[in-house]
PDB file of C-alpha atoms in Angstrom:
ATOM      1  CA  UNK A   1      -0.776  -0.206  11.712  1.00 60.00           C
ATOM      2  CA  UNK A   2       1.254  -1.459   8.752  1.00 70.00           C
ATOM      3  CA  UNK A   3       4.833  -2.687   8.589  1.00 90.00           C
ATOM      4  CA  UNK A   4       6.433   0.452   7.173  1.00 95.00           C
ATOM      5  CA  UNK A   5       8.931  -1.567   5.094  1.00 96.00           C
ATOM      6  CA  UNK A   6       6.026  -2.947   3.057  1.00 95.00           C
ATOM      7  CA  UNK A   7       4.677   0.508   2.206  1.00 96.00           C
ATOM      8  CA  UNK A   8       5.456   1.535  -1.376  1.00 97.00           C
ATOM      9  CA  UNK A   9       5.747   5.182  -0.322  1.00 97.00           C
ATOM     10  CA  UNK A  10       8.353   4.302   2.332  1.00 98.00           C
ATOM     11  CA  UNK A  11      10.374   2.229  -0.164  1.00 98.00           C
ATOM     12  CA  UNK A  12      10.301   5.099  -2.656  1.00 98.00           C
ATOM     13  CA  UNK A  13      11.245   7.666   0.003  1.00 98.00           C
ATOM     14  CA  UNK A  14      14.075   5.418   1.216  1.00 98.00           C
ATOM     15  CA  UNK A  15      15.430   5.005  -2.340  1.00 98.00           C
ATOM     16  CA  UNK A  16      15.203   8.783  -2.824  1.00 98.00           C
ATOM     17  CA  UNK A  17      17.118   9.297   0.411  1.00 98.00           C
ATOM     18  CA  UNK A  18      19.889   6.938  -0.691  1.00 98.00           C
ATOM     19  CA  UNK A  19      20.130   8.605  -4.115  1.00 98.00           C
ATOM     20  CA  UNK A  20      20.275  12.054  -2.507  1.00 98.00           C
ATOM     21  CA  UNK A  21      22.988  11.073  -0.032  1.00 98.00           C
ATOM     22  CA  UNK A  22      25.067   9.535  -2.823  1.00 98.00           C
ATOM     23  CA  UNK A  23      24.642  12.600  -5.045  1.00 97.00           C
ATOM     24  CA  UNK A  24      25.673  14.918  -2.210  1.00 97.00           C
ATOM     25  CA  UNK A  25      28.895  13.070  -1.349  1.00 95.00           C
ATOM     26  CA  UNK A  26      30.985  15.313  -3.609  1.00 92.00           C
ATOM     27  CA  UNK A  27      29.637  18.650  -2.352  1.00 96.00           C
ATOM     28  CA  UNK A  28      32.307  20.672  -0.562  1.00 95.00           C
ATOM     29  CA  UNK A  29      32.986  24.229   0.551  1.00 96.00           C
ATOM     30  CA  UNK A  30      31.436  26.001   3.526  1.00 96.00           C
ATOM     31  CA  UNK A  31      28.175  26.986   1.811  1.00 96.00           C
ATOM     32  CA  UNK A  32      28.030  23.684  -0.043  1.00 96.00           C
ATOM     33  CA  UNK A  33      28.342  21.706   3.165  1.00 97.00           C
ATOM     34  CA  UNK A  34      25.613  23.807   4.773  1.00 97.00           C
ATOM     35  CA  UNK A  35      23.228  23.208   1.859  1.00 98.00           C
ATOM     36  CA  UNK A  36      24.206  19.529   1.668  1.00 97.00           C
ATOM     37  CA  UNK A  37      23.518  19.002   5.364  1.00 97.00           C
ATOM     38  CA  UNK A  38      20.111  20.696   5.158  1.00 98.00           C
ATOM     39  CA  UNK A  39      19.134  18.720   2.054  1.00 98.00           C
ATOM     40  CA  UNK A  40      20.218  15.410   3.546  1.00 98.00           C
ATOM     41  CA  UNK A  41      18.513  16.109   6.886  1.00 98.00           C
ATOM     42  CA  UNK A  42      15.247  16.982   5.144  1.00 98.00           C
ATOM     43  CA  UNK A  43      15.277  13.949   2.857  1.00 98.00           C
ATOM     44  CA  UNK A  44      16.187  11.580   5.719  1.00 98.00           C
ATOM     45  CA  UNK A  45      13.199  12.894   7.659  1.00 98.00           C
ATOM     46  CA  UNK A  46      10.725  11.716   5.006  1.00 98.00           C
ATOM     47  CA  UNK A  47      11.012   7.921   5.389  1.00 98.00           C
ATOM     48  CA  UNK A  48      11.664   8.337   9.134  1.00 98.00           C
ATOM     49  CA  UNK A  49       8.293  10.062   9.613  1.00 98.00           C
ATOM     50  CA  UNK A  50       6.530   7.458   7.482  1.00 97.00           C
ATOM     51  CA  UNK A  51       8.047   4.721   9.654  1.00 97.00           C
ATOM     52  CA  UNK A  52       7.194   6.491  12.905  1.00 96.00           C
ATOM     53  CA  UNK A  53       3.657   7.237  11.790  1.00 95.00           C
ATOM     54  CA  UNK A  54       3.022   3.653  10.748  1.00 94.00           C
ATOM     55  CA  UNK A  55       3.421   2.611  14.399  1.00 94.00           C
ATOM     56  CA  UNK A  56       0.610   4.900  15.566  1.00 91.00           C
ATOM     57  CA  UNK A  57      -2.673   3.444  16.724  1.00 87.00           C
ATOM     58  CA  UNK A  58      -5.002   5.397  14.463  1.00 89.00           C
ATOM     59  CA  UNK A  59      -5.257   6.520  10.856  1.00 89.00           C
ATOM     60  CA  UNK A  60      -5.625  10.080  12.106  1.00 89.00           C
ATOM     61  CA  UNK A  61      -2.261   9.923  13.905  1.00 93.00           C
ATOM     62  CA  UNK A  62      -0.639   8.175  10.939  1.00 94.00           C
ATOM     63  CA  UNK A  63      -1.989  10.903   8.619  1.00 94.00           C
ATOM     64  CA  UNK A  64      -0.380  13.574  10.828  1.00 95.00           C
ATOM     65  CA  UNK A  65       3.042  11.944  10.381  1.00 97.00           C
ATOM     66  CA  UNK A  66       2.446  11.575   6.650  1.00 97.00           C
ATOM     67  CA  UNK A  67       1.768  15.315   6.457  1.00 97.00           C
ATOM     68  CA  UNK A  68       4.993  15.953   8.390  1.00 98.00           C
ATOM     69  CA  UNK A  69       6.825  13.722   5.888  1.00 98.00           C
ATOM     70  CA  UNK A  70       5.250  15.740   3.067  1.00 98.00           C
ATOM     71  CA  UNK A  71       6.546  18.925   4.661  1.00 98.00           C
ATOM     72  CA  UNK A  72      10.026  17.436   4.859  1.00 98.00           C
ATOM     73  CA  UNK A  73       9.841  16.368   1.209  1.00 98.00           C
ATOM     74  CA  UNK A  74       8.883  19.916   0.246  1.00 98.00           C
ATOM     75  CA  UNK A  75      11.758  21.255   2.336  1.00 98.00           C
ATOM     76  CA  UNK A  76      14.111  18.844   0.537  1.00 98.00           C
ATOM     77  CA  UNK A  77      12.773  20.089  -2.802  1.00 98.00           C
ATOM     78  CA  UNK A  78      13.597  23.654  -1.759  1.00 98.00           C
ATOM     79  CA  UNK A  79      17.152  22.713  -0.727  1.00 98.00           C
ATOM     80  CA  UNK A  80      17.591  20.836  -3.998  1.00 97.00           C
ATOM     81  CA  UNK A  81      16.663  23.986  -5.927  1.00 97.00           C
ATOM     82  CA  UNK A  82      19.239  25.889  -3.895  1.00 97.00           C
ATOM     83  CA  UNK A  83      21.885  23.228  -4.617  1.00 97.00           C
ATOM     84  CA  UNK A  84      21.060  23.473  -8.321  1.00 96.00           C
ATOM     85  CA  UNK A  85      21.174  27.278  -8.372  1.00 97.00           C
ATOM     86  CA  UNK A  86      24.525  27.267  -6.557  1.00 97.00           C
ATOM     87  CA  UNK A  87      25.877  24.661  -9.024  1.00 96.00           C
ATOM     88  CA  UNK A  88      26.563  22.244  -6.188  1.00 97.00           C
ATOM     89  CA  UNK A  89      24.974  19.370  -8.124  1.00 96.00           C
ATOM     90  CA  UNK A  90      24.810  18.748 -11.852  1.00 94.00           C
ATOM     91  CA  UNK A  91      21.669  19.524 -13.800  1.00 94.00           C
ATOM     92  CA  UNK A  92      21.189  15.786 -14.393  1.00 95.00           C
ATOM     93  CA  UNK A  93      21.471  14.984 -10.671  1.00 96.00           C
ATOM     94  CA  UNK A  94      19.028  17.740  -9.771  1.00 96.00           C
ATOM     95  CA  UNK A  95      16.530  16.672 -12.404  1.00 97.00           C
ATOM     96  CA  UNK A  96      16.652  13.026 -11.285  1.00 97.00           C
ATOM     97  CA  UNK A  97      16.325  13.873  -7.585  1.00 98.00           C
ATOM     98  CA  UNK A  98      13.559  16.391  -8.274  1.00 97.00           C
ATOM     99  CA  UNK A  99      11.515  13.739 -10.117  1.00 98.00           C
ATOM    100  CA  UNK A 100      12.007  11.313  -7.251  1.00 98.00           C
ATOM    101  CA  UNK A 101      11.018  13.866  -4.621  1.00 98.00           C
ATOM    102  CA  UNK A 102       7.935  14.956  -6.553  1.00 98.00           C
ATOM    103  CA  UNK A 103       6.818  11.326  -6.930  1.00 98.00           C
ATOM    104  CA  UNK A 104       7.173  10.814  -3.170  1.00 98.00           C
ATOM    105  CA  UNK A 105       5.224  14.035  -2.557  1.00 98.00           C
ATOM    106  CA  UNK A 106       2.361  12.770  -4.738  1.00 98.00           C
ATOM    107  CA  UNK A 107       2.278   9.438  -2.920  1.00 98.00           C
ATOM    108  CA  UNK A 108       2.347  11.144   0.479  1.00 98.00           C
ATOM    109  CA  UNK A 109      -0.419  13.537  -0.485  1.00 97.00           C
ATOM    110  CA  UNK A 110      -2.631  10.711  -1.709  1.00 96.00           C
ATOM    111  CA  UNK A 111      -1.966   8.614   1.397  1.00 95.00           C
ATOM    112  CA  UNK A 112      -2.712  11.541   3.723  1.00 94.00           C
ATOM    113  CA  UNK A 113      -6.022  12.177   1.965  1.00 94.00           C
ATOM    114  CA  UNK A 114      -6.990   8.509   2.115  1.00 93.00           C
ATOM    115  CA  UNK A 115      -6.090   8.165   5.793  1.00 90.00           C
ATOM    116  CA  UNK A 116      -7.989  11.339   6.689  1.00 88.00           C
ATOM    117  CA  UNK A 117     -11.029  10.217   4.693  1.00 86.00           C
ATOM    118  CA  UNK A 118     -10.978   6.756   6.267  1.00 75.00           C
ATOM    119  CA  UNK A 119     -10.692   8.218   9.767  1.00 67.00           C
ATOM    120  CA  UNK A 120     -13.608  10.587   9.087  1.00 68.00           C
ATOM    121  CA  UNK A 121     -15.750   7.746   7.747  1.00 71.00           C
ATOM    122  CA  UNK A 122     -15.046   5.609  10.819  1.00 69.00           C
ATOM    123  CA  UNK A 123     -15.887   8.533  13.092  1.00 66.00           C
ATOM    124  CA  UNK A 124     -19.163   9.127  11.229  1.00 65.00           C
ATOM    125  CA  UNK A 125     -20.082   5.435  11.425  1.00 62.00           C
ATOM    126  CA  UNK A 126     -19.298   5.363  15.138  1.00 65.00           C
ATOM    127  CA  UNK A 127     -21.468   8.445  15.694  1.00 65.00           C
ATOM    128  CA  UNK A 128     -24.330   6.938  13.726  1.00 66.00           C
ATOM    129  CA  UNK A 129     -24.068   3.681  15.696  1.00 67.00           C
ATOM    130  CA  UNK A 130     -24.198   5.570  19.010  1.00 69.00           C
ATOM    131  CA  UNK A 131     -27.275   7.544  18.000  1.00 67.00           C
ATOM    132  CA  UNK A 132     -29.149   4.394  16.906  1.00 62.00           C
TER     133      UNK A 132
END
């Protein structure tokens, strides 16, 4: 498969991860640390799953990891809402991170659909070739 570092979606997810970690550096308090840790873990999982999936041998396997990354991005979005509602991050920080996360989610969704479609088309072509 592809070199994950060349994938636009990975670069965007990585930048979002860095921005999230930097924004969370000032969060303190027992509940704040709990929310911070969950948010950071979820956002770190996004580019990690893209990277892991890119090493798989098939588009179908890669698509599965992209869907896992999408789930992690959605989890991060949830934790970000919690951080906002608990006033752990400023409104500006939350708005910026939310936009970044939503952009990554859109890219992941589109990539998952494309990979699934491509895998289905290859499977159909292979079936047609066998029946010929």
